[in-house]
Amino acid sequence: MTDLGAAVVGCRAVAPLHARGFVRADGARLVAVCDRDPEAASTLAGEFGVDAVTDYEQILRRDDIQIVSLVTPDELHAPMAIAAAQAGKHVLVEKPFAMTLAELDTMVAAAESAGVTMMCAQSLRYRPKLRAIRDAIRAGRIGRPVFARMSSPSSPFWTPEKWAQGGYDAKRGPEWLLMHNGMHQFDYLSMLFESSISEVYTVSHPGQDWLRVHEYVAVNMQFENGAYALSEENRIMQPPGHPFHCDFYIVGTEGTIDAGDRQTFSVCSYSQQGVDFPGAHITSWGAEEAFAGEVQAIVDAIRTGEEPDIPLAFTRQVLKGLRAACQSFASGRNVDVAAFVEEGGSIA
Ligand SMILES: NC(=O)c1ccc[n+]([C@@H]2O[C@H](COP(=O)([O-])OP(=O)(O)OC[C@H]3O[C@@H](n4cnc5c(N)ncnc54)[C@H](O)[C@@H]3O)[C@@H](O)[C@H]2O)c1
């Protein structure tokens, strides 16, 4: 099989990491980047020496492109992924995969009927530190994991000026931070516990008086296998510019793993045998490896014809838990995920 031609669509924020992922990947090569903003497209294209395209339809019509990576605003993931599948392209979709379960189901149906591979880009689970934790747990270092607390605090997303710019912000509801970022932790914790979320209870705070989106959200989640987690999204740390970092620990039946960006030993494991450091050598988040990892995962799935590392059925369970957490956010009540019925549709 010749290398898959790839296009990265949406050229801001993490788009360069997607582009680099395709440059590094075995079995794929970056052919073009696309952004409706010509300057964003040409800047990224210039960095990688590939075509700059401003019309997504043009990307979908090209025969030298077999896979697209969607790094566009959350609300565009579903319509753009469906169009890509209908054009016969494989699709890597940034998180949140979709805004609603109804959108996800339409995306999955489009991928299945076109026979293309689609996967959610969950970079967090490919971060070297979090892979080391997963590997340590899989190796039985702390017995069976039963509790986790995961938090990634940083300074506020919005200033009054940025919020007033409108665009998608104007349509975003109070739960948007949870939808936007929550999928990372929901995905990682579901993978770690090897179980689906069964019940959620959400609390939140706006953080800033004038802001509609709540910048602090904490979700208590029960898993079907009895495990329990507290997942926090926190953008209220002051002053502005307070660095992003992760605080994370997992308690198992025979030990505990502590991980954080502010500890000398970034991953510590405590058990009856004493303390050891399964991730001591990993001092950074390893963003480049993380994005390269997710790109390689979908490229491998396409080339082998096997199910991707993150199957769509798994992503559906994760999104169902997240949507249930959004319902709990609005109602202030516990939500039973199995009985969860979605209200409303897409805001795109
Ligand atoms: N995995 C991660 O760690 C991570 C980190 C940041 C962002 N993301 C995700 O990446 C996505 C993009 O986030 P962002 O912060 O870069 O958003 P952004 O709004 O800054 O950039 C999106 C880009 O998409 C372009 N765009 C919009 N509509 C388009 C269209 N129809 N055709 C082509 N281009 C179009 C915009 O011009 C813009 O340049 C989001 O879904 C976000 O959740 C993931």
PDB file of N, CA and C in Angstrom, residues 46 84 130 133 152 163 185 229 281 312:
ATOM      1  N   GLY A  46       3.200  26.729   4.760  1.00  0.00           N
ATOM      2  CA  GLY A  46       4.594  27.154   4.564  1.00  0.00           C
ATOM      3  C   GLY A  46       5.535  26.407   5.486  1.00  0.00           C
ATOM      4  N   ALA A  84     -16.772  14.230   4.942  1.00  0.00           N
ATOM      5  CA  ALA A  84     -15.530  13.525   4.592  1.00  0.00           C
ATOM      6  C   ALA A  84     -15.815  12.050   4.317  1.00  0.00           C
ATOM      7  N   LEU A 130       0.924   9.558  30.816  1.00  0.00           N
ATOM      8  CA  LEU A 130      -0.329   8.830  31.052  1.00  0.00           C
ATOM      9  C   LEU A 130      -0.272   7.416  30.466  1.00  0.00           C
ATOM     10  N   ILE A 133       1.474   5.425  33.152  1.00  0.00           N
ATOM     11  CA  ILE A 133       0.532   5.068  34.228  1.00  0.00           C
ATOM     12  C   ILE A 133      -0.327   3.887  33.792  1.00  0.00           C
ATOM     13  N   SER A 152      -6.950  19.220  35.815  1.00  0.00           N
ATOM     14  CA  SER A 152      -5.949  19.925  34.999  1.00  0.00           C
ATOM     15  C   SER A 152      -6.211  21.420  35.086  1.00  0.00           C
ATOM     16  N   TRP A 163     -14.375  37.234  24.964  1.00  0.00           N
ATOM     17  CA  TRP A 163     -15.759  36.719  24.985  1.00  0.00           C
ATOM     18  C   TRP A 163     -16.641  37.551  24.054  1.00  0.00           C
ATOM     19  N   GLN A 185     -10.714  13.450  29.843  1.00  0.00           N
ATOM     20  CA  GLN A 185     -10.643  12.711  31.114  1.00  0.00           C
ATOM     21  C   GLN A 185     -11.638  11.557  31.132  1.00  0.00           C
ATOM     22  N   ALA A 229     -14.589   7.905  40.282  1.00  0.00           N
ATOM     23  CA  ALA A 229     -13.614   8.952  39.954  1.00  0.00           C
ATOM     24  C   ALA A 229     -14.195  10.335  40.172  1.00  0.00           C
ATOM     25  N   HIS A 281      11.283   9.252  34.531  1.00  0.00           N
ATOM     26  CA  HIS A 281      12.069   9.869  33.469  1.00  0.00           C
ATOM     27  C   HIS A 281      11.218  10.791  32.595  1.00  0.00           C
ATOM     28  N   LEU A 312     -15.187   3.248  17.787  1.00  0.00           N
ATOM     29  CA  LEU A 312     -16.297   4.210  17.846  1.00  0.00           C
ATOM     30  C   LEU A 312     -17.322   3.828  18.914  1.00  0.00           C
TER      31      LEU A 312
END
